[in-house]
Short mmCIF file of C-alpha atoms in Angstrom, two decimals:
data_model
loop_
_atom_site.label_atom_id
_atom_site.label_comp_id
_atom_site.label_asym_id
_atom_site.label_seq_id
_atom_site.Cartn_x
_atom_site.Cartn_y
_atom_site.Cartn_z
CA MET A 1 129.60 41.59 -52.81
CA HIS A 2 130.03 41.73 -56.56
CA TYR A 3 133.05 40.48 -58.38
CA LEU A 4 133.98 41.02 -62.01
CA ALA A 5 135.43 37.98 -63.75
CA LEU A 6 137.37 38.63 -66.82
CA LEU A 7 137.71 35.46 -68.91
CA TYR A 8 141.06 35.12 -70.71
CA TRP A 9 142.05 32.57 -73.34
CA HIS A 10 144.01 32.00 -76.47
CA GLU A 11 141.53 33.05 -79.15
CA ASP A 12 140.70 30.33 -81.70
CA PRO A 13 138.82 31.78 -84.71
CA ARG A 14 136.63 28.66 -84.70
CA THR A 15 135.44 29.03 -81.20
CA ALA A 16 135.37 32.84 -81.16
CA ASP A 17 133.00 33.26 -84.15
CA PRO A 18 129.37 32.97 -83.04
CA ASP A 19 128.37 31.56 -86.37
CA THR A 20 130.53 28.34 -85.99
CA PRO A 21 129.59 24.97 -84.63
CA GLU A 22 132.67 25.19 -82.32
CA PHE A 23 131.24 28.36 -80.71
CA ALA A 24 128.00 26.46 -80.09
CA GLU A 25 129.95 23.75 -78.31
CA ASP A 26 131.60 26.34 -76.13
CA VAL A 27 128.18 27.75 -75.39
CA ALA A 28 127.06 24.38 -74.20
CA ARG A 29 129.95 24.26 -71.68
CA TYR A 30 129.08 27.64 -70.24
CA ALA A 31 125.38 26.64 -70.06
CA GLU A 32 126.42 23.76 -67.90
CA PHE A 33 128.48 26.14 -65.70
CA ASP A 34 125.48 28.62 -65.49
CA LYS A 35 123.21 25.83 -64.38
CA ALA A 36 125.60 24.78 -61.64
CA ALA A 37 126.45 28.40 -60.60
CA GLY A 38 122.83 29.44 -60.36
CA ALA A 39 122.23 32.73 -58.55
CA ALA A 40 126.02 33.34 -58.15
CA VAL A 41 126.12 34.80 -61.69
CA VAL A 42 124.20 38.09 -61.84
CA GLY A 43 125.62 39.68 -65.01
CA GLY A 44 128.08 39.71 -67.91
CA GLY A 45 128.15 38.54 -71.49
CA ALA A 46 130.12 36.67 -74.18
CA LEU A 47 132.12 38.81 -76.52
CA TYR A 48 132.69 38.86 -80.29
CA PRO A 49 136.35 38.12 -81.39
CA ALA A 50 138.99 40.41 -80.11
CA SER A 51 139.96 41.10 -83.80
CA GLU A 52 136.75 43.23 -83.97
CA ALA A 53 137.68 45.23 -80.94
CA LEU A 54 138.33 49.00 -80.82
CA SER A 55 140.74 50.71 -78.51
CA LEU A 56 140.25 54.32 -77.47
CA ARG A 57 143.27 55.95 -75.87
CA HIS A 58 143.01 59.42 -74.20
CA ASP A 59 145.98 61.70 -74.75
CA GLY A 60 145.23 65.09 -73.28
CA ASP A 61 142.22 66.41 -75.18
CA LYS A 62 142.41 63.91 -77.97
CA VAL A 63 140.96 60.38 -78.30
CA ILE A 64 143.04 58.09 -80.40
CA VAL A 65 141.10 55.21 -81.90
CA THR A 66 142.74 51.97 -83.14
CA ASP A 67 141.71 48.47 -84.09
CA GLY A 68 142.32 45.60 -81.67
CA PRO A 69 142.34 45.07 -77.90
CA PHE A 70 143.60 47.81 -75.50
CA VAL A 71 146.39 45.48 -74.20
CA GLU A 72 148.28 43.58 -76.84
CA GLN A 73 149.02 40.05 -75.69
CA ALA A 74 148.60 36.35 -76.55
CA GLU A 75 145.58 35.88 -74.39
CA VAL A 76 142.41 38.05 -74.88
CA ILE A 77 139.27 38.60 -73.06
CA GLY A 78 136.52 36.38 -74.49
CA GLY A 79 133.80 37.21 -71.99
CA VAL A 80 132.89 38.83 -68.72
CA MET A 81 130.86 37.65 -65.76
CA VAL A 82 129.70 39.35 -62.60
CA LEU A 83 129.50 37.08 -59.49
CA ASP A 84 127.47 37.81 -56.36
CA ARG A 85 129.18 36.12 -53.33
CA ASP A 86 129.63 36.97 -49.66
CA ASN A 87 133.41 36.91 -49.75
CA LEU A 88 136.47 36.35 -51.97
CA ASP A 89 136.87 32.70 -51.05
CA ASP A 90 133.34 31.90 -52.22
CA ALA A 91 133.88 33.95 -55.36
CA LEU A 92 137.13 32.04 -56.12
CA GLU A 93 135.27 28.71 -55.71
CA VAL A 94 132.80 29.81 -58.39
CA ALA A 95 135.41 31.29 -60.67
CA ALA A 96 137.34 28.05 -60.60
CA GLN A 97 134.32 26.36 -62.20
CA ILE A 98 134.24 28.82 -65.15
CA PRO A 99 135.48 26.90 -68.27
CA ALA A 100 138.07 29.53 -69.11
CA ALA A 101 139.87 28.79 -65.89
CA ALA A 102 140.81 25.27 -67.12
CA ASP A 103 141.31 26.07 -70.81
CA ALA A 104 144.88 25.78 -72.11
CA GLY A 105 146.43 29.10 -71.49
CA GLY A 106 143.19 30.34 -69.96
CA ALA A 107 142.53 32.13 -66.72
CA VAL A 108 139.92 34.08 -64.77
CA GLU A 109 140.85 37.51 -63.49
CA LEU A 110 138.73 38.35 -60.47
CA TRP A 111 138.05 41.92 -59.36
CA PRO A 112 136.07 43.09 -56.45
CA MET A 113 133.57 45.81 -57.47
CA ALA A 114 132.77 48.97 -55.67
CA GLU A 115 129.44 49.19 -57.35
CA PHE A 116 127.44 47.39 -60.12
CA ARG A 117 124.28 47.36 -62.03
CA GLN A 118 123.03 45.70 -65.25
CA ASP A 119 119.76 45.79 -67.03
CA ASP A 120 118.19 42.56 -68.19
CA GLY A 121 120.07 41.34 -71.29
CA PRO A 122 122.22 41.32 -73.18
CA GLN A 123 120.29 42.36 -76.31
CA PRO A 124 121.48 42.44 -79.95
CA ASP A 125 122.62 46.10 -79.76
CA TRP A 126 124.69 45.80 -76.58
CA TRP A 127 128.40 46.73 -76.37
CA LEU A 128 130.99 46.44 -73.55
CA ALA A 129 133.22 49.32 -72.77
CA LEU A 130 136.01 48.05 -70.51
CA LEU A 131 137.91 50.89 -68.87
CA PHE A 132 141.70 50.82 -68.24
CA GLU A 133 143.89 53.07 -66.16
CA PRO A 134 147.63 53.18 -65.34
CA ARG A 135 148.30 50.51 -62.71
CA ASP A 136 150.21 52.85 -60.43
CA THR A 137 147.78 55.71 -60.38
CA ALA A 138 144.41 54.05 -60.09
CA PRO A 139 142.64 55.50 -57.06
CA GLY A 140 140.97 53.47 -54.37
CA PRO A 141 137.38 54.00 -53.03
CA GLY A 142 137.06 56.96 -50.68
CA SER A 143 140.17 58.81 -51.99
CA ALA A 144 139.76 62.35 -53.36
CA ALA A 145 140.63 61.12 -56.87
CA TRP A 146 138.00 58.37 -56.56
CA GLU A 147 135.29 60.83 -55.48
CA GLU A 148 136.21 63.18 -58.35
CA GLY A 149 135.87 60.26 -60.74
CA VAL A 150 132.44 59.42 -59.27
CA ARG A 151 131.32 62.98 -60.00
CA GLU A 152 132.67 62.76 -63.60
CA HIS A 153 130.90 59.47 -64.28
CA SER A 154 127.74 60.78 -62.81
CA ARG A 155 127.75 63.59 -65.25
CA PHE A 156 128.50 61.19 -68.09
CA GLY A 157 125.64 59.05 -66.95
CA GLU A 158 123.22 61.89 -66.96
CA VAL A 159 124.04 62.78 -70.50
CA PHE A 160 124.00 59.28 -71.93
CA SER A 161 121.37 57.65 -69.65
CA SER A 162 119.29 56.66 -72.67
CA VAL A 163 121.97 54.25 -74.02
CA LEU A 164 123.54 52.97 -70.87
CA ARG A 165 122.50 49.47 -69.78
CA GLY A 166 124.65 49.09 -66.76
CA GLY A 167 128.21 49.33 -65.48
CA GLY A 168 130.44 49.19 -62.43
CA ALA A 169 133.71 50.35 -60.79
CA LEU A 170 136.60 48.11 -59.73
CA TYR A 171 138.85 48.20 -56.77
CA PRO A 172 142.58 48.83 -57.56
CA ALA A 173 144.83 46.10 -58.93
CA VAL A 174 146.16 45.15 -55.50
CA ALA A 175 142.78 43.62 -54.82
CA ALA A 176 142.61 41.53 -58.01
CA THR A 177 143.14 37.77 -58.01
CA THR A 178 143.84 35.27 -60.82
CA VAL A 179 142.37 31.80 -60.93
CA ARG A 180 143.61 28.90 -63.08
CA VAL A 181 142.70 25.22 -62.95
CA ARG A 182 145.43 22.84 -64.09
CA ASP A 183 145.28 19.06 -63.81
CA GLY A 184 142.14 19.51 -61.68
CA GLN A 185 143.88 21.71 -59.15
CA MET A 186 142.84 25.32 -58.53
CA LEU A 187 145.81 27.75 -58.64
CA VAL A 188 145.33 31.19 -57.20
CA THR A 189 147.76 34.07 -57.53
CA ASP A 190 147.48 37.60 -56.24
CA GLY A 191 147.15 40.39 -58.77
CA PRO A 192 145.86 40.66 -62.42
CA PHE A 193 146.45 37.96 -64.96
CA VAL A 194 147.94 40.46 -67.30
CA GLU A 195 151.42 41.99 -66.51
CA SER A 196 150.77 45.42 -67.94
CA THR A 197 151.25 49.06 -67.13
CA GLU A 198 147.37 49.48 -67.63
CA VAL A 199 144.76 47.50 -65.60
CA ALA A 200 141.01 47.32 -65.72
CA SER A 201 139.23 49.99 -63.59
CA GLY A 202 135.59 49.74 -64.61
CA LEU A 203 133.07 48.85 -67.27
CA TYR A 204 129.90 50.07 -69.05
CA PHE A 205 127.25 48.19 -70.92
CA LEU A 206 125.80 50.38 -73.59
CA ALA A 207 123.30 50.11 -76.49
CA ALA A 208 124.24 51.26 -80.00
CA ALA A 209 123.18 50.39 -83.60
CA ASP A 210 126.77 49.95 -84.87
CA ARG A 211 130.39 50.13 -83.90
CA ASP A 212 130.83 53.77 -84.92
CA SER A 213 127.83 54.78 -82.72
CA ALA A 214 129.19 52.83 -79.76
CA ALA A 215 132.62 54.34 -80.27
CA ALA A 216 131.17 57.86 -80.21
CA VAL A 217 129.68 57.19 -76.74
CA ALA A 218 132.71 55.39 -75.46
CA ALA A 219 134.91 58.33 -76.42
CA GLN A 220 133.03 60.41 -73.91
CA ILE A 221 133.55 58.05 -70.94
CA PRO A 222 135.81 59.67 -68.39
CA VAL A 223 139.17 57.93 -67.86
CA ALA A 224 142.14 59.12 -65.82
CA GLY A 225 145.42 60.27 -67.20
CA LYS A 226 146.53 58.18 -70.23
CA GLY A 227 143.87 55.57 -69.62
CA GLY A 228 141.56 54.29 -72.26
CA ILE A 229 138.83 51.91 -73.29
CA GLU A 230 138.50 48.52 -75.02
CA LEU A 231 135.15 48.45 -76.92
CA ARG A 232 133.68 44.97 -77.65
CA ARG A 233 130.46 43.85 -79.12
CA ILE A 234 128.43 41.51 -76.86
CA VAL A 235 127.03 38.35 -78.28
CA ASP A 236 123.19 38.06 -78.10
CA MET A 237 122.48 34.63 -76.84
CA GLY A 238 118.83 34.87 -77.54
CA GLU A 239 117.79 34.33 -73.95
#
């Protein structure tokens, strides 16, 4: 089964900027993790600073675009990973080894995925569109609302297939788990890391030449009710 790991931390401008030595040191930590995790990691990417994020909120027929992350809080998402494990316990063991889990104020938010695909990458023109929906109304797989969402996303995928590089859907928030490591001990709590009225519900990887082009595509992604999207540029690690 696939699990989406959202990596939360207190963003330090020195480690968040890909052009700094501190970022390179962080990359080395994650390279060690990747080596140890092996085939357990099947997707994801590091993200440019949250200060460069765009948020797109749907309000009826309008899309309101603002600077900054979709959910305002002290901790921000610095990267995403997709894990392939047989069960939640195995996924938690891997998630606990992700450096963000042990960082001061950091955590890994783990979501089971209903579906997932990602092309080889990331490439220099990749962007992450992370979808959010109201916590209390997010549908579960198999429900009528879920199936309607599948049809809407299928239509979106047909129109924008040339720029889509992958994506996936998440189970509702009741299935999420948060992992922290403190003093060498793994701490696991039920539910998302973020106490918010909106929670993650899915993601797309897309290709675009610049932020405006990426935002134009992201604005067409179907989201339910008053949901929205956090748009982040993905770091090209040159692999």
